[in-house]
Structures are given as C-alpha cells and as structure tokens.
Amino acid sequence: MPIFQLLATLVVLLQVPKRSEAQIEGRQNHGLIGYGISMYDPMCASACTSVFPQTINCMGTGDSVDDESPSNQILATCEPYLESIAWCIHEHCGDGVEQEKLESWWLSNIPGQVPGQKAPKLTYKEALSLVSKKPTETIKNGATLTQAVSVPESSYANEYEQEKVYEKVETNHSKYGLIIFITGAIAPIFISSIRFLPIPSRLMVGINSYLIDPPLFGKRHAVPLFNTGLVPTRDQAIFIGYLLIINIVLSAVGYQTAKPGTLYPTPSYQITSYISNRLGVLSFANLPLLIFFSGRNTLLVWMTDWSRSTLLLIHRWIALISTIEASLHSVLYLVLVIWETDYDAKSQLAFWYWGIIAVVAMSLIFPFSVVKIRQIQYEAFLILHIFLAILAIVGSWYHIKYRYVDERGYETWLYMAMAIWGFDRGIRALRISRFGMKRAFVTEIDSRYLRVDIPHVKCQGHAYFHIPSLTWRSWESHPFSIIPQVIEDPPTTINSTTVIESGNRVENFRPASWEKKSNIISSSRMDHWINSKVETSALTLYIKRRQGIIALLASKANLMNGIPVVIEPYNERFFSFGGLPERTTEYPNTICFVGGVGITGVLPFLTKISTADDVHGKVKLYWASRSQALVDSIADQLGSQLTNIEMSVSIGQRYDIKAVLEAELGSEIGEGTTIVVCGPASMSDEVRYHVAAFGRSGINVRLAEKSFSW
C-alpha cells in the first residue's frame, strides 16, 4: 500500500466518532486542562449538580434518571430540580460570581453537556425567583422531587473539595507532560551549545574521555549487544537517564486526596485513579517528543551537533518510556474496573478496546525493531514500523474520542505529534522537489560493491535516495554519503602522497588517470544525458551489496538508459547529521580511519581541510578495504580532490588501530589531533575505545565518528 493510501486511511480512521457511540457526552474544548480548559468553572455551581444523587425521580416525568445517561436532559423540564440547583448555586456562589456567568453556565450545563442540547425550562434567575427561602427538606437517593430541596452542607463540601482536588491534579498532569516535552526538546540544544564555550582544550579532553565518548559499559557502542540493541555512550546515557528520572519523578508527585464523595468512594481508589491518569497523560506527552527525535528536519538537526544515530537511539528510548507508561496506565485502570466489579460492562465499550489496540501496537514495535531485524530485513521493519505507529496513533485517538470526546484536551498531544510528523514530511517533499526525477547509472564494481553515478545534480554531504522503479514501497528511502563531482577538463597537478599496502607488500600508488575517470563518468550509457565538453555537475555514491532493495539495484547494473531515482539531499554544511568538526589551531592535525565505502563519508571533509590555508598541520588517511576494485574505482576521486594528505591503503587487512595511534600521537607535543572514523561498527568501537584511553592518559585528542547506523 503506497504511503499516500496509508495517510488516507489514517485520515478516515481519525474521523470524530458519532455522539451516539461515545461513552460520555461533552463539548469541544481546546488546549489542556489548566491551560485553556477549565473542568469546573464556576466550581461552586458545578458542585451543586455533582452532589445530587445519581438516581432521582421527578414528579411529572415518571422516569428514573441516571445522570450519566443522555436521558438526563429531561431534568431540564423538572421545575423542582431546577429550583433546588438554583438555590444551591445562590447559597454557595453568592455575589462572588457574576450573574451573566452563572446564566451562561446554567444554559450550558443544566442538566448535561451535550452540544446543541435543549435549553432548561427555566433560566437560573427564573428558577431562583421561585424559591423564597432555603428549602427545609434535603435530597435523598431515589426520592421523588415534588418541591425544591437542599443538599447537606457536609455532602456539598466533600463534593466541592473532590472537584477542586481533581482539577488541580489534572492540571498537574498537563503541567508535568509539558515539562517532559519542552525540556526533552530543548535540552539537547542547550547541551550542544556547550561546544561554543571557551573551555580549555585539556579540560575538554578529560570531559570527552570520561563522560562523553566511552560506552556506558564495556567496549561496544556501534556493535549491537546480543544483536538486540546498542549500548549508549556515556553522554547519551546521561540524557537518557534524565528522561527516565524525570518521567519516574513526575509520575510520583503532585497528588492530593479529598474525602470520599461521588467522584471517588475511597482514598486508595482516588490515588490509583490519579496515577493511572498521570501515566496515560505522560505517555501521550512522550509521543510528540519521540517523533521530534526521529525526524530528519527538526530543530535538533539544525541547532545541535548530535548525530542522526544519537537522535534515533534516544527516539527508541523515549518510545520505550511511552510504551511502559501506557501499559501501566492500562493495568491500573483494569484494577479500578475490577475493583468496581464493572469489568463486563466496561470491557464492551469502544474506548476500552481501542485503548488495548493502541497499547498492543506500541508494544509490538519493539520486538520488530531489534537491530538484527533492522539490518537484515530493513524493508519489512520499515513497513511494520509505519503500520504499527499509525495503528497506535489511531487507537489512542479513538480511545480518547470515545471516552471524553473533545472535553478534556488529551487529543492535543496527538495533534502535536501529527503536526511534528507532518512538518518533517513537508520539508522532505520540498527537498525532493529540488531536483525532481533524475537518471542513475549503476556500475558493478565487483561482487561486493556497486557504483552509482547521477548527472545534473549538485549537492554535498549525504542524501536519501528513493528508487520508485524497483519497489512499490514509494515511501522507502536509503541514506548514502555522496561524492560531488564536476566533469570538466582534467586537473594538471596532484600533490597527494599515497601508499598502498597489500598484505605485507608495500608499493607506490598512483591515482587512476583522468582518462579512466572520463570513461566511467561519460560512458556511452550516459551520452544521452551529459555533454562531456561542457562542465557538468554530478554526484557519485558507492554502495555495499545487501539484501532487499540494494539487491534489486544490482540487477539494474550497466543499463544503457539507467534507472529513475528521486534524491532527498542534506548539505552537512548546514545540517549536522554527523557532520565532522572544523579544523582549528587547537586541533591542527587529523588522522582518519576508514573502512570500505566509508571513504565516501569523509571524502568531502578531507577535501575541505586539505585545501585550507589558515591552519597548518598533518592530515593522514588510513583506509582499509577488502576490495581492490573498490580502491581502483575511487582512486581518481582521491587523486583529484585531495592534496597535501598522506594516505595509506590496506587491501584485505585491517590496521592495528592502537599501534597506529601510538605511532602518530607519540610525536605530538601539545598539538591537538582530531581522530575521525567512518567504517564498520567494530572499527568505530575500536577507535572510540583507544581514543578515550589516550585522552585519559593526557594526550590532546578528540573523536569524530561518521555513521548512519539505525
């Protein structure tokens, strides 16, 4: 099913339920409780209607009336009832509330809150005028009203206190949800801003080596633990710890109890209900936050230096927190229903089973999102992820609509989540529209790697590629680092010093000739699309063969007319996504470890720093590859784009990272060195471990990792 059909399905499913199907009636409110929505205003009047027994008879109607039933509206024609409520309001509101406000409340709330309901038979002023003094008879459950009655003062006081406490606790639900969302969204921006402070490099090295770069425990970060999930780095763990702590704390504070009344029969029931509601609201508050962290176009991308991998890791932790809170909300509510001996009736209601659908959908996302499934069956993971996420939102939407209609404002959290998602998708559409449909020419390098050339495209950094001709899953895209090129006359000089190691053999290595490059870029397959005599922008990407859509891409190699592709570009000059740090006078030296096609992730970075005139220092590249053909294919880009860089290329053998770093860093006295790594997860973890160790030993180093792990 194309993404547009999925969206259309979501829109249809989110239609407001019919009033006759809802479990309670209510008018549409906007905002959150305590922030735009007042539950009882004025409370002195609201308590008067709440304190009346749930079952009363009114002379002239002949009906027994349950105040949770739509038939409750017949009380609007019962004069003794209206007179009783009017006197109660007069007695407890007095002159503290304006007459106009009381009349407005009377019209809207006597006897129910159904939109478009019939007006009461008497206005508040008319009903009050029929009662000359305080009624002497008090209301009793099941009694038949023949005249105005009063309510016991103790009962009214209990009801007023319960409503006051209930609204205060509900306001705390909203306040704490906002705290979680706002602090979770802006804290990364403030944390990331620390890099602009004039912190001495030596102090920063210590902070990086002890508190930021190492994994929380062990030596693994990029390599999954038990092929299930990633161990966060220590700085990631600190932020995740903050999210866990603030959710736990705000789930446990801000409660009050009132004496038993019509709302809650016992204090323990009251507290259990409050905690259940709090967990439900906090779960909802985390929904827009987790979508905020998953987007490609958010403030976190534009205003922080956090990598895409970091944002997605935190996204998964927030999703876990939200799911646990939703599950606990369901369990506690089940306890309350069993407590009421009302399970059979409640479990048949629409809000009940839609809530179950939402929680089950949220819970199923996790077993289908373990690293092994994402890596081996990414396409299956993606479609399941989208489907279950939509089902969770739809289930949550109906859970609220059937339970509260629009009265409580809980759906505001869902509006926020959908707005953030829609904004990200809108920006993606704008990015895609920049280039439109292009032709991609696939070349098979060897059994491991593919090369893809796309003419008439000018961008740098990385891009997401949609290949509609290979799959019906039009929403599916894959990120790749790109090599920007300009096809023109060949360069006249190459100043790089390049060495290649093949096993134990070391030989001089010369980049491939420009003629060879021209044959690749301007082959007969592309003659229809570019003119080699005119300067033309193009981009090249190298892809390691995998299952799924990449395997389908390999089947299109060497086609004369190429295949249509859609490009979603991201320029790392403006967007972090793992962008690498600038070369500075404090860190003039750069050592880069690259594995396989990871060279494409650092090539633009190396090109920039190799041509910089303002900072002088050494730049060394250590590139390990299993494929000689890959090295030969990329050699022309290395030769034509990199100057003043020492390169070592190892075919079929990994470098001893520790030995290389000892040799390179041992001669540095005081000068800072940036260690860049872009390659397999095991290589990244090894470099991370040794850089942190060197930093703890007092060597002035900093780590920059380039990855697209998800």
XYZ file of C-alpha atoms in Angstrom:
710
model
C 0.000 0.000 0.000
C 1.621 3.317 -1.013
C 2.266 5.875 1.696
C -0.484 8.107 0.314
C -3.032 5.337 0.800
C -1.749 4.812 4.338
C -2.209 8.521 5.021
C -5.692 8.460 3.517
C -6.547 5.510 5.744
C -5.288 7.441 8.765
C -7.451 10.449 7.877
C -10.537 8.249 7.511
C -9.863 6.419 10.759
C -9.427 9.680 12.633
C -12.922 10.905 11.836
C -14.678 12.043 15.013
C -16.920 9.264 16.354
C -20.658 9.748 16.323
C -22.070 11.187 19.503
C -24.356 8.220 19.987
C -21.327 5.948 20.071
C -19.354 7.893 22.653
C -19.276 6.741 26.239
C -19.742 10.236 27.672
C -21.046 13.453 26.236
C -19.070 16.664 26.223
C -18.487 19.883 24.370
C -15.371 20.530 22.364
C -12.645 22.315 24.294
C -9.236 23.452 23.126
C -5.910 23.200 24.916
C -5.042 21.184 28.002
C -6.671 21.045 31.415
C -5.348 24.045 33.312
C -4.015 25.572 30.091
C -7.074 26.719 28.188
C -9.518 24.176 29.613
C -11.270 24.560 32.967
C -13.131 21.495 34.190
C -15.403 23.217 36.714
C -15.987 26.914 36.214
C -17.508 28.143 38.425
C -16.771 25.278 40.782
C -19.312 26.493 43.330
C -22.041 25.844 40.741
C -20.593 22.629 39.355
C -20.504 21.025 42.796
C -24.252 21.646 43.129
C -25.094 19.391 40.183
C -22.491 16.788 41.145
C -23.723 16.413 44.715
C -27.222 15.361 43.659
C -27.789 11.574 43.862
C -27.190 9.607 40.698
C -30.770 8.350 40.673
C -33.733 10.600 41.355
C -37.351 10.808 40.240
C -39.055 13.969 39.194
C -42.787 14.457 39.566
C -44.320 14.822 36.170
C -41.676 12.854 34.253
C -42.279 9.396 35.647
C -38.701 8.476 34.813
C -35.793 7.305 36.904
C -32.865 9.342 35.692
C -29.223 8.309 35.646
C -27.006 11.373 35.387
C -24.587 9.561 33.033
C -27.345 8.901 30.505
C -28.405 11.224 27.671
C -31.982 10.944 29.070
C -30.660 13.115 31.870
C -31.734 16.068 29.705
C -35.349 15.573 30.796
C -34.333 17.126 34.116
C -34.224 20.412 32.228
C -38.027 20.315 32.360
C -38.256 19.389 36.064
C -39.016 22.570 37.989
C -38.290 21.170 41.499
C -34.874 20.036 40.294
C -34.115 23.396 38.674
C -35.250 25.268 41.791
C -33.064 23.051 44.005
C -29.965 23.617 41.875
C -30.651 27.360 41.642
C -30.877 27.699 45.421
C -27.689 25.676 45.927
C -25.839 27.945 43.487
C -27.226 31.068 45.126
C -26.247 29.807 48.557
C -22.676 28.808 47.683
C -21.699 31.214 44.903
C -23.365 34.274 46.422
C -22.212 37.545 44.924
C -18.734 36.211 44.127
C -19.707 35.159 40.603
C -21.275 37.464 38.048
C -24.917 36.809 37.188
C -24.103 36.662 33.487
C -21.506 33.936 34.058
C -23.943 31.898 36.133
C -26.623 32.194 33.440
C -24.134 31.078 30.796
C -23.036 28.114 32.899
C -26.680 27.245 33.612
C -27.564 27.204 29.935
C -24.573 25.018 29.071
C -24.586 22.560 31.975
C -28.175 22.039 33.119
C -28.616 19.191 33.071
C -25.858 17.864 30.777
C -23.075 18.944 28.441
C -24.421 17.772 25.111
C -23.720 20.109 22.172
C -26.983 21.511 20.834
C -28.990 20.379 23.845
C -32.351 21.956 24.626
C -32.299 24.932 26.967
C -33.633 24.359 30.506
C -37.296 25.135 31.046
C -36.337 27.928 33.429
C -33.386 30.286 33.418
C -31.253 30.495 36.532
C -32.883 33.770 37.533
C -36.395 32.409 36.960
C -35.721 29.214 38.920
C -34.210 31.140 41.828
C -37.174 33.520 41.937
C -39.475 30.568 42.676
C -37.593 29.751 45.896
C -38.257 32.323 48.610
C -36.169 30.710 51.337
C -33.830 27.808 51.942
C -35.676 24.506 51.478
C -36.060 22.550 54.688
C -36.137 19.112 53.084
C -32.847 17.530 51.992
C -32.334 15.382 48.915
C -32.286 11.600 49.246
C -31.197 8.957 46.764
C -34.171 7.513 44.874
C -36.553 10.178 46.171
C -39.248 11.796 44.033
C -38.874 15.549 43.759
C -42.120 17.415 44.379
C -40.581 20.652 45.599
C -37.239 22.335 45.937
C -34.803 20.568 48.252
C -31.434 21.436 49.749
C -28.257 19.393 49.912
C -26.466 18.564 53.163
C -23.635 21.006 53.713
C -21.186 18.220 54.502
C -22.017 16.460 51.234
C -21.579 19.675 49.275
C -18.269 20.433 50.996
C -16.960 16.950 50.192
C -18.019 17.251 46.559
C -16.533 20.721 46.208
C -13.247 19.543 47.707
C -13.126 16.488 45.438
C -13.677 18.585 42.330
C -11.098 21.121 43.479
C -8.505 18.432 44.129
C -9.400 16.562 40.945
C -8.935 19.634 38.749
C -5.677 20.513 40.496
C -4.312 17.010 39.939
C -5.484 17.042 36.310
C -3.733 20.395 35.864
C -0.588 18.787 37.249
C -0.958 16.042 34.642
C -0.865 18.695 31.920
C 1.937 20.674 33.568
C 4.181 17.664 34.020
C 3.505 16.493 30.471
C 4.571 19.913 29.183
C 7.706 19.791 31.336
C 8.699 16.447 29.835
C 8.049 17.572 26.272
C 9.608 21.043 26.488
C 12.711 20.074 28.459
C 13.214 16.952 26.373
C 13.039 19.015 23.181
C 15.219 21.982 24.155
C 17.751 20.328 26.499
C 19.784 18.916 23.568
C 20.069 22.435 22.135
C 21.469 23.813 25.389
C 23.748 20.815 25.881
C 25.055 21.139 22.340
C 25.712 24.853 22.878
C 28.418 23.962 25.409
C 30.781 23.477 22.472
C 30.766 27.251 21.934
C 32.014 27.989 25.453
C 35.723 28.820 25.843
C 36.538 25.607 27.688
C 40.288 24.827 27.785
C 41.102 22.000 25.415
C 42.791 19.945 28.143
C 39.679 20.106 30.305
C 37.512 19.249 27.320
C 39.682 16.224 26.552
C 39.096 14.953 30.084
C 35.340 15.506 29.804
C 35.252 13.708 26.463
C 37.392 10.814 27.678
C 35.445 10.159 30.866
C 31.898 11.467 30.353
C 31.127 11.631 26.635
C 32.907 9.258 24.260
C 33.169 5.857 26.024
C 30.241 3.427 26.041
C 28.244 3.312 29.265
C 29.903 -0.029 29.972
C 32.212 -2.383 28.113
C 33.815 -1.592 24.760
C 30.810 -1.820 22.435
C 28.665 1.017 21.197
C 28.126 0.653 17.443
C 28.228 -3.158 17.619
C 24.837 -4.315 18.981
C 24.748 -6.026 22.350
C 23.467 -9.584 21.798
C 22.351 -8.433 18.312
C 19.449 -6.656 20.004
C 20.227 -3.052 20.902
C 23.015 -0.512 21.193
C 24.819 0.390 24.397
C 24.646 4.199 24.615
C 27.742 6.290 25.047
C 28.081 7.996 28.408
C 26.767 11.350 27.224
C 23.826 9.607 25.566
C 23.262 7.636 28.770
C 23.217 10.851 30.822
C 20.428 12.300 28.696
C 18.525 9.005 28.617
C 18.926 8.843 32.399
C 17.443 12.323 32.668
C 14.422 11.241 30.622
C 13.930 8.144 32.774
C 14.297 10.033 36.046
C 12.010 12.920 35.131
C 9.306 10.525 33.923
C 9.547 8.473 37.118
C 9.568 11.527 39.393
C 6.707 13.281 37.619
C 4.692 10.067 37.738
C 5.008 10.013 41.523
C 4.465 13.612 42.689
C 1.711 16.224 42.663
C -1.142 14.173 44.125
C -3.719 15.129 46.743
C -6.661 13.314 48.244
C -10.071 14.508 49.340
C -12.762 12.970 51.495
C -14.875 10.315 49.740
C -17.648 11.670 47.550
C -19.436 10.927 44.291
C -16.203 11.037 42.266
C -14.175 8.571 44.325
C -15.521 6.221 47.012
C -12.205 5.684 48.866
C -8.804 7.433 49.092
C -6.962 4.389 47.702
C -9.303 4.289 44.704
C -8.733 8.010 44.254
C -4.916 7.773 44.260
C -4.923 4.743 41.954
C -7.130 6.622 39.501
C -4.884 9.689 39.646
C -1.724 7.657 39.000
C -3.378 5.809 36.120
C -4.433 9.091 34.512
C -0.996 10.631 35.095
C 0.737 7.739 33.362
C -1.668 7.997 30.441
C -1.011 11.729 30.023
C 2.781 11.333 30.304
C 2.661 8.548 27.734
C 0.812 10.918 25.404
C 3.285 13.737 26.145
C 6.147 11.489 25.062
C 4.541 10.752 21.675
C 5.331 14.137 20.055
C 8.766 14.039 21.694
C 9.702 10.660 20.229
C 8.561 11.794 16.765
C 10.557 15.008 17.266
C 13.721 12.943 17.764
C 13.047 10.697 14.770
C 12.595 13.458 12.187
C 15.155 14.391 9.560
C 14.072 18.041 9.691
C 13.741 19.362 13.237
C 15.370 21.964 15.451
C 17.551 19.203 16.868
C 19.055 18.638 13.435
C 19.533 22.320 12.696
C 20.688 23.576 16.101
C 22.741 20.754 17.622
C 25.790 18.717 16.703
C 24.057 15.474 17.660
C 24.337 12.791 15.018
C 21.417 11.098 13.340
C 22.402 7.871 15.102
C 22.219 9.592 18.500
C 18.799 11.089 17.788
C 17.400 7.728 16.689
C 18.860 5.981 19.735
C 17.112 8.465 22.039
C 13.946 8.165 19.926
C 13.848 4.455 20.739
C 14.323 5.065 24.467
C 11.520 7.649 24.557
C 9.284 5.181 22.722
C 10.108 2.568 25.369
C 9.240 5.001 28.174
C 5.956 5.945 26.494
C 5.016 2.293 25.993
C 5.763 1.368 29.616
C 3.645 4.291 30.834
C 0.765 3.333 28.539
C 0.945 -0.278 29.725
C 0.936 0.729 33.406
C -1.973 3.090 32.727
C -3.915 0.142 31.299
C -3.041 -2.197 34.172
C -4.061 0.303 36.857
C -7.303 1.122 35.084
C -8.050 -2.607 34.868
C -7.514 -2.829 38.635
C -10.012 0.003 39.146
C -12.626 -1.613 36.927
C -12.263 -4.946 38.722
C -12.473 -3.034 41.989
C -15.797 -1.594 40.834
C -16.958 -5.080 39.722
C -17.745 -3.362 36.438
C -15.422 -5.269 34.118
C -18.085 -6.972 31.976
C -19.785 -3.671 31.168
C -16.668 -1.535 30.662
C -14.838 -4.103 28.535
C -17.607 -3.911 25.930
C -17.187 -0.179 25.402
C -15.357 1.230 22.390
C -12.848 3.300 24.362
C -11.744 0.126 26.162
C -10.802 -1.962 23.152
C -9.332 0.975 21.221
C -7.041 1.578 24.190
C -5.995 -2.072 24.069
C -5.283 -1.776 20.339
C -3.064 1.267 20.941
C -1.041 -0.369 23.733
C -0.604 -3.639 21.830
C 0.547 -1.767 18.703
C 3.083 0.238 20.728
C 4.358 -2.918 22.411
C 4.737 -4.861 19.151
C 7.008 -2.196 17.677
C 9.889 -3.269 19.929
C 10.354 -6.942 19.008
C 10.159 -5.953 15.334
C 12.753 -3.192 15.818
C 15.732 -5.100 17.196
C 18.972 -4.346 15.381
C 19.214 -7.706 13.639
C 15.795 -7.316 12.015
C 16.524 -3.712 11.009
C 19.777 -4.756 9.359
C 18.659 -7.960 7.641
C 15.044 -7.101 6.788
C 15.030 -3.311 6.748
C 12.165 -3.095 4.258
C 9.961 -5.376 6.387
C 10.927 -3.445 9.517
C 10.046 -0.125 7.896
C 6.573 -1.090 6.714
C 5.751 -2.758 10.049
C 7.073 0.272 11.908
C 4.888 2.646 9.897
C 1.813 0.430 10.183
C 2.125 -0.127 13.942
C 2.891 3.555 14.585
C -0.233 4.608 12.670
C -2.282 1.969 14.484
C -1.003 3.241 17.852
C -1.965 6.835 16.982
C -5.382 5.778 15.667
C -6.019 3.612 18.726
C -5.027 6.448 21.057
C -7.219 8.873 19.136
C -10.321 6.710 19.365
C -9.554 5.807 22.976
C -9.821 9.498 23.858
C -12.658 10.357 21.490
C -14.912 7.577 22.736
C -14.061 8.243 26.377
C -14.055 12.041 26.550
C -14.980 13.292 23.056
C -13.108 16.656 22.968
C -13.832 17.736 26.517
C -10.509 17.070 28.275
C -7.999 18.129 25.603
C -5.974 14.905 25.781
C -6.077 14.717 21.993
C -3.914 17.871 21.922
C -0.853 15.673 22.442
C -1.830 13.672 19.365
C -2.288 16.880 17.366
C 1.241 17.877 18.382
C 2.645 14.501 17.342
C 0.926 14.621 13.953
C 1.975 18.255 13.404
C 5.651 17.428 14.023
C 5.414 14.419 11.727
C 3.644 16.476 9.050
C 6.230 19.275 9.238
C 9.074 16.821 8.733
C 7.318 15.179 5.789
C 6.562 18.560 4.256
C 10.222 19.599 4.369
C 11.175 16.241 2.879
C 8.801 16.893 -0.009
C 10.420 20.290 -0.599
C 13.865 18.712 -0.628
C 12.739 16.087 -3.111
C 11.249 18.764 -5.368
C 14.642 20.475 -5.652
C 15.934 18.031 -8.265
C 12.852 16.103 -9.309
C 13.344 12.797 -11.087
C 16.893 12.006 -12.221
C 18.603 9.146 -14.019
C 21.056 6.955 -12.131
C 23.632 4.744 -13.851
C 24.650 1.669 -11.902
C 28.052 0.055 -12.408
C 29.025 -3.258 -10.870
C 32.485 -2.864 -9.340
C 32.827 -6.413 -8.045
C 30.794 -8.954 -6.080
C 30.752 -6.659 -3.034
C 30.198 -3.118 -4.291
C 28.179 -1.009 -6.709
C 28.863 2.445 -8.068
C 26.007 4.820 -8.915
C 26.530 7.995 -10.984
C 23.829 10.667 -11.247
C 24.475 13.592 -13.632
C 22.998 17.100 -13.430
C 22.889 17.119 -9.629
C 24.888 19.462 -7.427
C 24.936 18.788 -3.686
C 27.256 17.557 -0.983
C 27.136 15.751 2.325
C 24.624 12.943 2.121
C 21.248 12.221 0.586
C 18.330 9.835 0.855
C 17.510 8.010 -2.348
C 14.060 6.852 -3.427
C 14.072 4.314 -6.252
C 10.421 4.012 -7.340
C 11.175 1.768 -10.313
C 12.431 -1.010 -8.029
C 9.647 -1.238 -5.451
C 6.028 -0.324 -4.845
C 7.077 0.993 -1.422
C 7.336 4.583 -2.613
C 7.960 5.938 0.900
C 11.118 3.889 1.332
C 14.452 5.690 1.157
C 18.053 4.869 1.997
C 20.817 7.258 3.139
C 24.174 7.396 1.364
C 27.196 9.651 1.557
C 27.800 11.278 -1.802
C 30.862 12.401 -3.732
C 30.163 15.643 -5.614
C 31.917 15.976 -8.967
C 32.335 18.418 -11.796
C 33.015 16.842 -15.167
C 35.423 19.149 -16.970
C 38.999 19.240 -18.217
C 41.334 17.119 -16.073
C 43.375 18.719 -13.278
C 47.007 19.388 -14.078
C 48.632 18.562 -10.716
C 48.176 16.043 -7.959
C 50.121 16.647 -4.750
C 48.951 13.773 -2.567
C 51.438 11.329 -1.129
C 49.816 7.928 -1.417
C 50.914 4.492 -0.270
C 49.057 1.225 -0.666
C 49.619 -1.859 1.430
C 48.524 -5.216 0.084
C 49.119 -7.820 2.743
C 52.778 -7.377 3.631
C 53.650 -5.775 0.292
C 54.037 -2.008 0.068
C 54.131 -0.272 -3.301
C 53.777 3.218 -4.705
C 50.195 4.010 -5.544
C 49.142 6.414 -8.263
C 45.552 7.560 -8.735
C 43.828 6.363 -11.843
C 44.229 8.628 -14.837
C 41.655 11.241 -15.711
C 41.016 9.383 -18.943
C 39.897 6.383 -16.941
C 37.608 8.588 -14.898
C 36.140 10.126 -18.020
C 35.429 6.687 -19.396
C 33.441 5.867 -16.273
C 31.510 9.102 -16.000
C 30.986 9.736 -19.705
C 30.450 6.225 -20.933
C 28.159 5.546 -23.843
C 25.363 4.816 -21.368
C 25.390 8.485 -20.328
C 25.986 10.179 -23.679
C 22.266 10.902 -23.913
C 22.309 12.723 -20.591
C 25.518 14.781 -20.460
C 27.871 16.505 -22.833
C 31.463 15.795 -21.813
C 32.649 19.012 -23.483
C 30.553 21.144 -21.117
C 31.165 21.443 -17.399
C 28.509 19.318 -15.696
C 27.781 18.729 -12.024
C 27.241 15.162 -10.937
C 27.382 13.020 -7.863
C 28.674 9.535 -7.231
C 27.905 7.083 -4.480
C 29.315 3.691 -3.619
C 27.066 1.039 -2.132
C 27.867 -2.213 -0.413
C 25.677 -5.033 -1.655
C 22.946 -6.103 0.737
C 19.628 -7.876 0.629
C 16.393 -6.124 -0.216
C 16.273 -3.110 -2.481
C 20.080 -2.981 -2.867
C 19.982 -6.451 -4.402
C 17.342 -5.192 -6.841
C 19.550 -2.205 -7.621
C 22.419 -4.539 -8.539
C 20.192 -6.184 -11.146
C 19.995 -2.821 -12.961
C 23.753 -2.517 -13.470
C 25.026 -1.449 -16.910
C 21.613 -0.447 -18.283
C 22.018 1.940 -21.215
C 19.400 4.444 -20.010
C 19.932 3.972 -16.284
C 17.034 3.998 -13.832
C 14.883 6.833 -12.435
C 15.695 7.981 -8.897
C 14.458 10.710 -6.570
C 17.013 12.492 -4.386
C 16.404 13.993 -0.941
C 19.606 15.987 -0.289
C 21.085 17.191 3.015
C 24.007 19.591 2.992
C 26.192 18.949 6.019
C 27.438 22.496 5.916
C 24.125 23.475 7.470
C 22.744 20.234 8.876
C 24.596 18.204 11.494
C 23.619 14.574 10.781
C 27.029 13.521 11.976
C 28.834 16.444 10.336
C 32.547 16.442 11.125
C 34.259 19.217 13.133
C 36.179 22.124 11.685
C 39.957 22.064 11.720
C 41.221 24.634 14.238
C 44.507 25.954 15.589
C 43.884 23.942 18.776
C 43.392 20.798 16.699
C 45.519 21.260 13.571
C 46.174 17.555 12.979
C 43.734 14.999 11.599
C 44.006 11.219 11.482
C 41.240 9.471 9.609
C 40.416 5.749 9.823
C 38.138 4.492 7.082
C 36.738 1.074 6.267
C 35.377 0.087 2.845
C 32.845 2.513 1.366
C 33.183 4.635 4.494
C 35.625 6.659 2.396
C 32.650 8.398 0.774
C 31.534 9.703 4.159
C 34.796 11.539 4.834
C 35.975 12.453 1.338
C 34.228 15.881 1.236
C 35.566 16.601 4.733
C 39.109 15.647 3.755
C 38.846 17.698 0.581
C 37.919 20.764 2.589
C 40.624 20.504 5.244
C 43.331 19.522 2.759
C 42.902 22.792 0.878
C 42.587 25.039 3.947
C 45.309 27.681 4.137
C 44.526 29.120 7.569
C 45.529 26.061 9.620
C 48.736 24.081 9.196
C 49.096 20.530 10.439
C 49.325 16.990 9.213
C 46.400 15.123 7.675
C 46.661 11.342 7.365
C 44.219 8.841 5.954
C 44.258 5.127 6.803
C 41.878 3.262 4.531
C 41.277 -0.476 4.900
C 39.312 -2.235 2.183
C 38.591 -5.828 1.301
C 38.171 -4.914 -2.349
C 40.966 -3.841 -4.688
C 38.323 -2.989 -7.285
C 36.685 -0.512 -4.898
C 40.017 1.209 -4.280
C 40.735 1.402 -8.003
C 37.299 2.872 -8.697
C 37.578 5.571 -6.029
C 41.257 6.281 -6.709
C 40.556 9.015 -9.240
C 38.396 10.921 -6.763
C 41.123 10.608 -4.150
C 43.762 11.836 -6.523
C 41.840 14.737 -7.993
C 40.212 16.039 -4.817
C 42.810 15.555 -2.082
C 46.032 17.498 -1.796
C 48.615 17.646 0.986
C 47.297 14.436 2.529
C 49.296 11.336 3.380
C 47.336 8.213 2.524
C 47.819 4.584 3.419
C 45.550 1.981 1.856
C 45.430 -1.601 3.109
C 43.803 -4.296 0.978
C 42.401 -7.303 2.790
C 43.919 -6.463 6.156
C 42.795 -4.183 8.967
C 45.088 -1.727 10.649
C 46.254 -2.177 14.204
C 44.421 0.902 15.467
C 46.268 1.092 18.754
C 49.682 0.768 17.109
C 48.875 3.432 14.516
C 47.660 5.855 17.176
C 50.707 5.239 19.360
C 52.985 5.964 16.416
C 51.073 9.050 15.283
C 50.294 10.593 18.669
C 53.584 9.771 20.341
C 55.385 12.522 18.430
C 52.772 15.191 19.144
C 53.764 17.598 21.898
C 50.865 19.847 22.877
C 49.226 19.895 19.447
C 45.668 18.635 19.305
C 44.626 15.853 16.953
C 41.174 15.030 15.643
C 40.600 11.312 15.149
C 37.947 10.641 12.516
C 36.419 7.218 11.938
C 33.943 6.073 9.311
C 33.574 2.380 8.707
C 32.249 -0.896 10.106
C 30.789 -0.862 13.602
C 33.651 -2.907 15.047
C 36.226 -0.458 13.651
C 34.313 2.512 15.064
C 34.147 0.903 18.502
C 37.848 0.087 18.486
C 38.806 3.646 17.532
C 36.403 5.051 20.147
C 37.894 2.872 22.879
C 41.520 3.753 22.114
C 40.887 7.483 21.616
C 39.196 7.653 25.030
C 42.120 5.767 26.561
C 44.671 8.144 25.003
C 42.625 11.107 26.209
C 42.611 9.778 29.763
C 46.393 9.426 29.576
C 46.730 13.157 28.895
C 47.096 13.257 25.103
C 45.173 16.083 23.434
C 42.781 14.204 21.141
C 39.127 14.398 20.185
C 36.900 11.874 18.427
C 34.621 12.452 15.433
C 32.544 9.500 14.269
C 30.658 9.431 10.992
C 27.932 6.826 10.789
C 24.432 6.155 9.522
C 23.509 3.362 11.901
C 19.810 2.911 12.589
